[in-house]
Short mmCIF file of N, CA and C in Angstrom, two decimals:
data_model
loop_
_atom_site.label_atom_id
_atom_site.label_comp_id
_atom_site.label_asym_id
_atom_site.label_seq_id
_atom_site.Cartn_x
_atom_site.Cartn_y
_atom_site.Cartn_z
N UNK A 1 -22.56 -1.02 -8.12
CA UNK A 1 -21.49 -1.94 -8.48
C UNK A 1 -20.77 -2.39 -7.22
N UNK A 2 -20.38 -3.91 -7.00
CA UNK A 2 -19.95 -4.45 -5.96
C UNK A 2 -18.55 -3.93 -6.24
N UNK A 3 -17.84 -4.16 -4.75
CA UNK A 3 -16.34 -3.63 -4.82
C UNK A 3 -15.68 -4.93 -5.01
N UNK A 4 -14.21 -4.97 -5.39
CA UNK A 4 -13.38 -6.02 -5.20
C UNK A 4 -13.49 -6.06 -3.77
N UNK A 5 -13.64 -6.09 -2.92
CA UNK A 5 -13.18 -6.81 -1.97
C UNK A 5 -14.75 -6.20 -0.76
N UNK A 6 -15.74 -7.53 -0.87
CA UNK A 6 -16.53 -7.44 0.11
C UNK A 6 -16.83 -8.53 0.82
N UNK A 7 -16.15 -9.20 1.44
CA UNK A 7 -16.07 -9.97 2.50
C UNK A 7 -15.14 -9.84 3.49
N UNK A 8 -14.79 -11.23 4.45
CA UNK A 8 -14.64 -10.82 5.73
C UNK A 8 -12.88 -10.93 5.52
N UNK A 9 -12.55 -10.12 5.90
CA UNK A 9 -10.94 -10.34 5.43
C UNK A 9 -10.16 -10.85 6.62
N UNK A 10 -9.38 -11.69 6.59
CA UNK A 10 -8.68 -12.80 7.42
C UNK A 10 -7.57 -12.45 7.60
N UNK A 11 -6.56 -12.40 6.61
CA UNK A 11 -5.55 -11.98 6.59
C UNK A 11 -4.73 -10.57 5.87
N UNK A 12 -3.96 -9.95 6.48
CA UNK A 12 -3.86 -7.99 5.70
C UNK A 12 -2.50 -8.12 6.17
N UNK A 13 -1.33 -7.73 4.62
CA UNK A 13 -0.66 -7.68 4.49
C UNK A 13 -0.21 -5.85 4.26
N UNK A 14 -0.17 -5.19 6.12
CA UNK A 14 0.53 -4.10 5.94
C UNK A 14 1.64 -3.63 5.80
N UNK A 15 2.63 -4.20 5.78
CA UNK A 15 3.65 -3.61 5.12
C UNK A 15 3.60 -3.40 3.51
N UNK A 16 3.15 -3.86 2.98
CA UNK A 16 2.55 -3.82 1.62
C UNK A 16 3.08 -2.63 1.35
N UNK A 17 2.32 -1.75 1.81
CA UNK A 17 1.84 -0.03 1.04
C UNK A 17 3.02 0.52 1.58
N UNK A 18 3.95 0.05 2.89
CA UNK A 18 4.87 0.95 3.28
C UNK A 18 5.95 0.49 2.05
N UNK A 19 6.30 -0.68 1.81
CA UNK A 19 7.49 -0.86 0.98
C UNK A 19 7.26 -0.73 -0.50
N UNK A 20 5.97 -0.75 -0.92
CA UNK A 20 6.15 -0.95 -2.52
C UNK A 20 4.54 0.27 -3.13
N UNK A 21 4.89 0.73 -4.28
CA UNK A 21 3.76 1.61 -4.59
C UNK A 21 2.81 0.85 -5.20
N UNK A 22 1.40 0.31 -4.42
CA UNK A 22 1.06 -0.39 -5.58
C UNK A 22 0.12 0.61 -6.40
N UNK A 23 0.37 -0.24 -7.78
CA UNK A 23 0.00 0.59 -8.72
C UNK A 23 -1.52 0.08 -9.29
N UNK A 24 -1.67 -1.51 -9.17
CA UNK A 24 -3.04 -2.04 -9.53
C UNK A 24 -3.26 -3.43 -8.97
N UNK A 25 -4.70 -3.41 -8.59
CA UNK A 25 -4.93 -4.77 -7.66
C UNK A 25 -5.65 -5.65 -8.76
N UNK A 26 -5.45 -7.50 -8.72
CA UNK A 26 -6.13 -8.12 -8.76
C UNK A 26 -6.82 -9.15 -7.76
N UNK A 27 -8.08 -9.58 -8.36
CA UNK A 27 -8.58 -10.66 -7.50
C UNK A 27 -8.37 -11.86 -7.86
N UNK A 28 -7.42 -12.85 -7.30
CA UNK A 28 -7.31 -14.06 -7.43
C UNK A 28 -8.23 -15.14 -7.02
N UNK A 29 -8.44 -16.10 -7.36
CA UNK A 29 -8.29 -17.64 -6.24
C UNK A 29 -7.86 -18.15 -5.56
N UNK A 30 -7.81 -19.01 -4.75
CA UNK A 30 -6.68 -19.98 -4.44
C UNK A 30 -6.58 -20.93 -4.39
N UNK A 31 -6.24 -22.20 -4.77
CA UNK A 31 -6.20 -23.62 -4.18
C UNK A 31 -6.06 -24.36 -3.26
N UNK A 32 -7.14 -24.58 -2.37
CA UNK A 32 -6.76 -24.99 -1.13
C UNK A 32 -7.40 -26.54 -0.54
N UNK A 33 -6.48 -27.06 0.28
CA UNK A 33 -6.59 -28.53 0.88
C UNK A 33 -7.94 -27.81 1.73
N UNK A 34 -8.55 -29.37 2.04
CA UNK A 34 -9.87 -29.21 3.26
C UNK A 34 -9.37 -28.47 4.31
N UNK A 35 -8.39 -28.83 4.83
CA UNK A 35 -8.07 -28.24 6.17
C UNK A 35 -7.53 -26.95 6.17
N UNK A 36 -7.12 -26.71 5.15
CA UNK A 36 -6.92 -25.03 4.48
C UNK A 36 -7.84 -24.08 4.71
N UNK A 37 -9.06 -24.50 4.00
CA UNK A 37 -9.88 -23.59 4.08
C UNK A 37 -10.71 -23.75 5.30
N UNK A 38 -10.27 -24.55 6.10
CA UNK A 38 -10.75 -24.57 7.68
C UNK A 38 -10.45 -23.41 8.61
N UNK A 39 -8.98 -23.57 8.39
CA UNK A 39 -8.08 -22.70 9.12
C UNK A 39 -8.33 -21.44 8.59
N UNK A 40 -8.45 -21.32 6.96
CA UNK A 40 -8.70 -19.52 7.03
C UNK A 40 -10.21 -19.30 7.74
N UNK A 41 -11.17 -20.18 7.75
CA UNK A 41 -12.21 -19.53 8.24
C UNK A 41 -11.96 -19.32 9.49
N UNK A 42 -10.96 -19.70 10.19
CA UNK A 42 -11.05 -19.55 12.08
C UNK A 42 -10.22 -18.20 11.96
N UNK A 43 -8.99 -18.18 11.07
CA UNK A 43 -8.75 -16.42 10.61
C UNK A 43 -7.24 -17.07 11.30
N UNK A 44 -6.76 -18.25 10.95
CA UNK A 44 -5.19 -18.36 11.19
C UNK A 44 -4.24 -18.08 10.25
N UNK A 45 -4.72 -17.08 9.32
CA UNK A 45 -3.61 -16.96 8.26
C UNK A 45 -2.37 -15.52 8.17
N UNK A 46 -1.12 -15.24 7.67
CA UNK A 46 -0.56 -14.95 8.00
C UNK A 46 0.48 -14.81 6.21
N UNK A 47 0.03 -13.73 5.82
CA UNK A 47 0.73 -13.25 4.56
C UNK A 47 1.52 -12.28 4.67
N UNK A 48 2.35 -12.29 5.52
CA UNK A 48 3.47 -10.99 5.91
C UNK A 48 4.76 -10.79 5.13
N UNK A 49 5.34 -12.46 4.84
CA UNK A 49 6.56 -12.45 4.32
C UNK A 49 6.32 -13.05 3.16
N UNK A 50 5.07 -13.26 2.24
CA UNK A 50 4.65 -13.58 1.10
C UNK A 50 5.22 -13.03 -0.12
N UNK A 51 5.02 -13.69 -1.20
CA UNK A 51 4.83 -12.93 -2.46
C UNK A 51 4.25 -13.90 -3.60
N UNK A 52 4.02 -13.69 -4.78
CA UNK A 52 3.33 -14.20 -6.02
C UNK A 52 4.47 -13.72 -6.92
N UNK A 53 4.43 -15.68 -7.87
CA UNK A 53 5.00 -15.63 -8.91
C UNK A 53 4.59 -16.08 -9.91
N UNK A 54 5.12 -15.80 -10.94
CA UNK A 54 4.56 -16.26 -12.11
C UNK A 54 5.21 -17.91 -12.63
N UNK A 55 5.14 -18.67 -12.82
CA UNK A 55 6.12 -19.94 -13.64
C UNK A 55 5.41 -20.93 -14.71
N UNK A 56 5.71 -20.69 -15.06
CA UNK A 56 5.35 -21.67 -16.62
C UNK A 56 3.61 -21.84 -16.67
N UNK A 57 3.45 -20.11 -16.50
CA UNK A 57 2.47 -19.47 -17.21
C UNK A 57 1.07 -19.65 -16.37
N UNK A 58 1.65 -20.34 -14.83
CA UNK A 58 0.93 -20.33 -13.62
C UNK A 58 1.44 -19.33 -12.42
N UNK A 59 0.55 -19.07 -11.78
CA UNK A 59 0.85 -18.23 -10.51
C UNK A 59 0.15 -18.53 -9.32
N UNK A 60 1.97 -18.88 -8.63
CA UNK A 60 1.64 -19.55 -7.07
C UNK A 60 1.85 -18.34 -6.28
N UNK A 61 1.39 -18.56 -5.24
CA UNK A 61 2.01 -17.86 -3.96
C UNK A 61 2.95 -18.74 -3.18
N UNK A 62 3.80 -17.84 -2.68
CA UNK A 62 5.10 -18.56 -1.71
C UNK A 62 4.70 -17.99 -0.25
N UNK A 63 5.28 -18.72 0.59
CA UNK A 63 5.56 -18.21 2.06
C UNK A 63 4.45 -17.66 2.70
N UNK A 64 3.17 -18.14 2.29
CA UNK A 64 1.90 -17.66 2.84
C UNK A 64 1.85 -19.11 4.17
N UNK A 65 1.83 -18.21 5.60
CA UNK A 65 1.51 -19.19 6.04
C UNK A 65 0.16 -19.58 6.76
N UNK A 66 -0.34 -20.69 6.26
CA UNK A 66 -1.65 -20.90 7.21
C UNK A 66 -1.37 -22.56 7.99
N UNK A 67 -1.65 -21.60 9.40
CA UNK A 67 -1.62 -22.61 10.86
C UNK A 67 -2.11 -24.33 10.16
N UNK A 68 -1.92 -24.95 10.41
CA UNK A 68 -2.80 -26.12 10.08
C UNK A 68 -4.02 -26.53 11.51
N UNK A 69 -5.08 -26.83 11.01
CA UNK A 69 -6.10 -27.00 11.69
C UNK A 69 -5.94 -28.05 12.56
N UNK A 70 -7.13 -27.24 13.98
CA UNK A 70 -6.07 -28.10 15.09
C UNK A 70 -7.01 -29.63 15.14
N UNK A 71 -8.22 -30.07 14.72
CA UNK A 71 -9.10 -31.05 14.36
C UNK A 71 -8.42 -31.88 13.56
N UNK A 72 -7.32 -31.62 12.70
CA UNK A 72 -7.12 -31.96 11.22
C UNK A 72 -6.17 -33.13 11.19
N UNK A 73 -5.94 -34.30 12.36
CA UNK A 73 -4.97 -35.11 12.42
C UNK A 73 -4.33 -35.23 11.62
N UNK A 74 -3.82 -35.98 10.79
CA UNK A 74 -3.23 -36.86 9.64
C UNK A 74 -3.45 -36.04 8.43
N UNK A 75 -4.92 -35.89 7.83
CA UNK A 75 -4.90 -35.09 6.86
C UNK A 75 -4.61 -33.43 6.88
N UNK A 76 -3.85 -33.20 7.78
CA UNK A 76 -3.14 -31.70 7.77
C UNK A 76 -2.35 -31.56 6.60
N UNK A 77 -2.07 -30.37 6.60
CA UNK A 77 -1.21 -29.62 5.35
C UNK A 77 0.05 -28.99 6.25
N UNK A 78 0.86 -28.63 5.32
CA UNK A 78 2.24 -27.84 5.48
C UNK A 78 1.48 -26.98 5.23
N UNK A 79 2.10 -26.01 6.43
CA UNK A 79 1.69 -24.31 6.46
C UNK A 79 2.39 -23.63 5.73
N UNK A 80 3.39 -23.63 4.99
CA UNK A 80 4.12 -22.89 4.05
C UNK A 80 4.22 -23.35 2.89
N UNK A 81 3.62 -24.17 2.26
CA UNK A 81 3.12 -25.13 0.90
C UNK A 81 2.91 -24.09 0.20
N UNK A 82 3.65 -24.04 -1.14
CA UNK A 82 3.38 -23.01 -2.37
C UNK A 82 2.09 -23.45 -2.56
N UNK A 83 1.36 -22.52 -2.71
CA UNK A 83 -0.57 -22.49 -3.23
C UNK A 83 -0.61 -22.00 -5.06
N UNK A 84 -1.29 -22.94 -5.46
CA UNK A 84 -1.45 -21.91 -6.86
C UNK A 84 -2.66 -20.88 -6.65
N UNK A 85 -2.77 -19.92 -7.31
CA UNK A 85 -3.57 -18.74 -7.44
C UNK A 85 -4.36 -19.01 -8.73
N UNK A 86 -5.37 -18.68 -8.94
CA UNK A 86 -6.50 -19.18 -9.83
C UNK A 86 -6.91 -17.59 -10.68
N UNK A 87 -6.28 -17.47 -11.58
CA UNK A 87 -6.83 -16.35 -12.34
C UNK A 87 -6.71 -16.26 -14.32
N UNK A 88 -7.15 -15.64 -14.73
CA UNK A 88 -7.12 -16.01 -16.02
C UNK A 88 -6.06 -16.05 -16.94
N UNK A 89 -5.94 -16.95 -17.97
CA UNK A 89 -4.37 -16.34 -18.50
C UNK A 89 -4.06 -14.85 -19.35
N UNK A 90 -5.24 -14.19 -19.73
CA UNK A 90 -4.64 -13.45 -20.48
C UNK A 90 -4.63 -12.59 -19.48
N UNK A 91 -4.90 -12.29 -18.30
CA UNK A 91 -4.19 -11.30 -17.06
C UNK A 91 -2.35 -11.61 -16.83
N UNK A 92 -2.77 -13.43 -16.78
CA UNK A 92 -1.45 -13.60 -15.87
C UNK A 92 -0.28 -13.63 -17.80
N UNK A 93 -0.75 -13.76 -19.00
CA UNK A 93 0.72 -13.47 -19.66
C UNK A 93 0.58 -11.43 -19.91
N UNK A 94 -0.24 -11.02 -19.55
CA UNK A 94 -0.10 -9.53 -19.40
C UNK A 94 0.82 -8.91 -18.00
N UNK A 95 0.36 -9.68 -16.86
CA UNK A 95 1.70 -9.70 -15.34
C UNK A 95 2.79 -9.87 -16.12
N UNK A 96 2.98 -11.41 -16.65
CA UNK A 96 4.58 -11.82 -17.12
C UNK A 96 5.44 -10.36 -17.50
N UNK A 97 4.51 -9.89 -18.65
CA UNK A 97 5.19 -8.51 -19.63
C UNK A 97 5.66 -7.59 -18.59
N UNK A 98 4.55 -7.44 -17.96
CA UNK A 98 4.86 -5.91 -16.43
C UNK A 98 6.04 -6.68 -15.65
N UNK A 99 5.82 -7.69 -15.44
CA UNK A 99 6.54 -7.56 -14.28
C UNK A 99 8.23 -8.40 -14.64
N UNK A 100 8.01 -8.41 -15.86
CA UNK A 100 9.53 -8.28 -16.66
C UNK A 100 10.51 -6.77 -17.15
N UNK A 101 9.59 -5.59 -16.58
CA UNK A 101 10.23 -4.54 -16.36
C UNK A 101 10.78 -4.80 -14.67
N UNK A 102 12.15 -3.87 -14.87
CA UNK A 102 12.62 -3.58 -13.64
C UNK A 102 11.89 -2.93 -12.63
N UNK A 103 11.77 -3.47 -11.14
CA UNK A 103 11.07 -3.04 -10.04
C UNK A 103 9.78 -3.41 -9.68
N UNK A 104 9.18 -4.09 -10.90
CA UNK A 104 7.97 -4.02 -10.58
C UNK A 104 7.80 -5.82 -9.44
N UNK A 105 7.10 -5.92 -9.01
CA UNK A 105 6.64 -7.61 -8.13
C UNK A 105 5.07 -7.47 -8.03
N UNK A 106 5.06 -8.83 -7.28
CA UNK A 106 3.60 -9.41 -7.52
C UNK A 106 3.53 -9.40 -5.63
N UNK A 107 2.57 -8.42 -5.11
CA UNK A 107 2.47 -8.62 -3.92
C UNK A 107 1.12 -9.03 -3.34
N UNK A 108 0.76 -10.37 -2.42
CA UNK A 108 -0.19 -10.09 -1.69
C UNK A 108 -0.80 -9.50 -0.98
N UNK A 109 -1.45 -8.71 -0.79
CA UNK A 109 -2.32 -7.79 0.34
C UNK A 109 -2.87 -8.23 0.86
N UNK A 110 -4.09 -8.84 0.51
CA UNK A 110 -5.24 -9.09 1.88
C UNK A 110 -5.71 -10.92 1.21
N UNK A 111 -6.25 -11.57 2.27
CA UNK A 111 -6.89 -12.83 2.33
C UNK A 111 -8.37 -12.39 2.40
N UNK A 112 -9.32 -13.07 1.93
CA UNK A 112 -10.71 -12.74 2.22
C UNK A 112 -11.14 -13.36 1.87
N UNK A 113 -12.18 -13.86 2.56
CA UNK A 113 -13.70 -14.59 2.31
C UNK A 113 -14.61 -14.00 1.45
N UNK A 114 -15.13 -14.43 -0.06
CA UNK A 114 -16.30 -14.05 -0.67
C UNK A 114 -17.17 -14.94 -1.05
N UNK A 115 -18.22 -15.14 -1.05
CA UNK A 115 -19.19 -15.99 -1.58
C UNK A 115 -18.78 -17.24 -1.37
N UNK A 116 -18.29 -17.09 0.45
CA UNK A 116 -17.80 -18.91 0.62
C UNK A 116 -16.40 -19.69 0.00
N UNK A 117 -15.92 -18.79 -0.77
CA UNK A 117 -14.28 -18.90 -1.57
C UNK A 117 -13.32 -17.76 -0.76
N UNK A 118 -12.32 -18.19 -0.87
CA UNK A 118 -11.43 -17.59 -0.40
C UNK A 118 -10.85 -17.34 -1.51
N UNK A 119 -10.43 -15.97 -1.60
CA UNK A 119 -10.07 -15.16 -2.37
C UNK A 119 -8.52 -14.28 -2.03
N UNK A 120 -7.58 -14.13 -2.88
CA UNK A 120 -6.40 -13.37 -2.13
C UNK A 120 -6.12 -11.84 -3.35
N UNK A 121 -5.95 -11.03 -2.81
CA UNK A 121 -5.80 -9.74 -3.76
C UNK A 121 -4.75 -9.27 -3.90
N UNK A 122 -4.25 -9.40 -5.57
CA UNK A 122 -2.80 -9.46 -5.24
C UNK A 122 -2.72 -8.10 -6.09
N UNK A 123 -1.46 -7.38 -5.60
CA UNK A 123 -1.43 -5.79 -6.24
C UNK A 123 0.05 -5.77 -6.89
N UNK A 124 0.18 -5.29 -8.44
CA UNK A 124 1.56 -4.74 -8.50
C UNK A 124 2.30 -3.80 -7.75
N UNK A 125 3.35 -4.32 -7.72
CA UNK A 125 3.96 -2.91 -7.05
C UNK A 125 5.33 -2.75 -7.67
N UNK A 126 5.66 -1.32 -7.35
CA UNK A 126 7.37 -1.24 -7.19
C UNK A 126 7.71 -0.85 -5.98
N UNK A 127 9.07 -1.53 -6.10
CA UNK A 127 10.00 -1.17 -4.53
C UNK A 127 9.59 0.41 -4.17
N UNK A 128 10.07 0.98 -2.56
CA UNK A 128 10.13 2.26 -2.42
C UNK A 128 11.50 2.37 -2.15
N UNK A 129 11.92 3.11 -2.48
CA UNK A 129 13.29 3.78 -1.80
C UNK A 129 13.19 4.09 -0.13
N UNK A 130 14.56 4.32 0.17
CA UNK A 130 14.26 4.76 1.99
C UNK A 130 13.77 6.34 1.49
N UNK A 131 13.78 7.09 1.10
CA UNK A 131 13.52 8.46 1.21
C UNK A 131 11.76 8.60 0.94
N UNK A 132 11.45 7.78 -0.17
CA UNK A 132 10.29 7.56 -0.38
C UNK A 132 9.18 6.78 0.63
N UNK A 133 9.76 5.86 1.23
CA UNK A 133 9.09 5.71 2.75
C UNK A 133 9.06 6.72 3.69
N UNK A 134 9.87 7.45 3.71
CA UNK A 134 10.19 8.63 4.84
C UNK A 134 9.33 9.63 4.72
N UNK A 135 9.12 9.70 3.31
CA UNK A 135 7.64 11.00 2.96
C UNK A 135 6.72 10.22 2.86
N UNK A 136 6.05 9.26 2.83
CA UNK A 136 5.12 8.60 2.95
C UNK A 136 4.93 8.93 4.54
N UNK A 137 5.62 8.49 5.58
CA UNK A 137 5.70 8.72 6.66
C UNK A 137 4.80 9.87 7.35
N UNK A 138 6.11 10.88 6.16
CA UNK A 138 5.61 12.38 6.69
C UNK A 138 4.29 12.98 6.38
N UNK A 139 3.77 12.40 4.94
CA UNK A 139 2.31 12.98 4.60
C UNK A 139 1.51 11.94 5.76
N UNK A 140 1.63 10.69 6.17
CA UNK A 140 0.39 10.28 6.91
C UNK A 140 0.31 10.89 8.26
N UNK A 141 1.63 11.46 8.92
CA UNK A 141 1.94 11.80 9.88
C UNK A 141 0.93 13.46 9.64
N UNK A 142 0.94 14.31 8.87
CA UNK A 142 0.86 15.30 8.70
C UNK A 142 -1.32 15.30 8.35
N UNK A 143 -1.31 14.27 7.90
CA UNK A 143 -2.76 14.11 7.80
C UNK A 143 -3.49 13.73 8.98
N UNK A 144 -2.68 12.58 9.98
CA UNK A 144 -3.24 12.64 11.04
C UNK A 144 -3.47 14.08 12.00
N UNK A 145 -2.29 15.08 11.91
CA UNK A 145 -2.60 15.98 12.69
C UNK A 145 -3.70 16.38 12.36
N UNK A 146 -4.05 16.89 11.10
CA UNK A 146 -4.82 17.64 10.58
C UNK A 146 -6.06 17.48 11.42
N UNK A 147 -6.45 15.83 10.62
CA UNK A 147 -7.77 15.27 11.58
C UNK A 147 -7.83 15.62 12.75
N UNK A 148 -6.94 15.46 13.76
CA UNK A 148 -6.80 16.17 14.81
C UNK A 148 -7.03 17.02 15.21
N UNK A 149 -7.06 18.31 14.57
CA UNK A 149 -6.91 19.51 14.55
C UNK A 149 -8.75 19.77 14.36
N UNK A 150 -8.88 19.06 13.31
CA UNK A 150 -10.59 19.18 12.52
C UNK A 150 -11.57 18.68 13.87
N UNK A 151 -10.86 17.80 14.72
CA UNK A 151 -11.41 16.81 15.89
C UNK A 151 -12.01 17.94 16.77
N UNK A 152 -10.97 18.46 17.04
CA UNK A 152 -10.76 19.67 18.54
C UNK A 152 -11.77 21.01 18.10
N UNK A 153 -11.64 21.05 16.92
CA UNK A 153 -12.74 21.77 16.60
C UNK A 153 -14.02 21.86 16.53
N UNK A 154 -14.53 20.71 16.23
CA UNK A 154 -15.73 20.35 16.53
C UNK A 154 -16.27 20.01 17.31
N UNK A 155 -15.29 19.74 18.37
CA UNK A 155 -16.13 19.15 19.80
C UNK A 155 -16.51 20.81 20.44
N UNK A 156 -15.70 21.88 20.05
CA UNK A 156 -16.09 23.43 20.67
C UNK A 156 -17.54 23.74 20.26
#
């Protein structure tokens, strides 16, 4: 079985996992101008301060920015142009329900190339608290030693 996500990924939205727990990923679409999907193939894209919403039973992405292509005179795009996201409705009025509980949002993670489409994977999440980042912190911090530890050993 293929994975969600096997192509070349362009753009990775890490803060993601530090601020919010996600709880489940989907695979979207996206809608994009010619010169759009120019620019993600050269890998100018930039989903850091993004997010996905839902509105009248469509779901765009905001604040995704992609460079506009530098070939692309006249027919260029605005790099911060709300994009719609291409996915089915009975996912997106099942989001509406979730994400009409408190905490939960619609976050982008990663940009990627599949089968020649560009594809964006968007994950629920909820907020973290500061304390809850701080042990997140501490278990990755505490796993790296480990490896570390497993490292030094095996080279003896």
């Amino acid at each position: 079985m293929a994975s969600k996500l096997d192509g070349k990924v362009v753009a990775q939205n890490k803060k993601a996992n530090h601020d919010y727990f996600i709880e489940e990923t989907y695979e979207t679409g996206i809608v994009l101008t010619g010169t759009e999907i120019k620019s993600i193939r050269a890998g100018k894209a930039n989903i850091k301060d993004s997010f996905a919403r839902i509105k009248n039973g469509e779901m765009f992405l905001w604040n995704a920015h992609i460079s506009p292509y530098e070939q692309g005179n006249r027919y260029n795009h605005d790099p911060l142009r709300t994009r719609k996201l291409l996915m089915k409705k009975k996912e997106i009025s099942k989001l509406i329900g979730i994400t009409k509980e408190q905490g939960y949002t619609l976050v982008p993670l990663k940009i990627y190339l599949k089968n020649g489409f560009a594809k964006v994977l968007i994950g629920l999440g909820k907020g973290k608290k500061n304390y809850d980042k701080r042990e997140s912190l501490k278990e990755k911090d505490a796993k790296r030693q480990i490896e570390k530890v497993f490292r030094e050993r095996q080279k003896q």
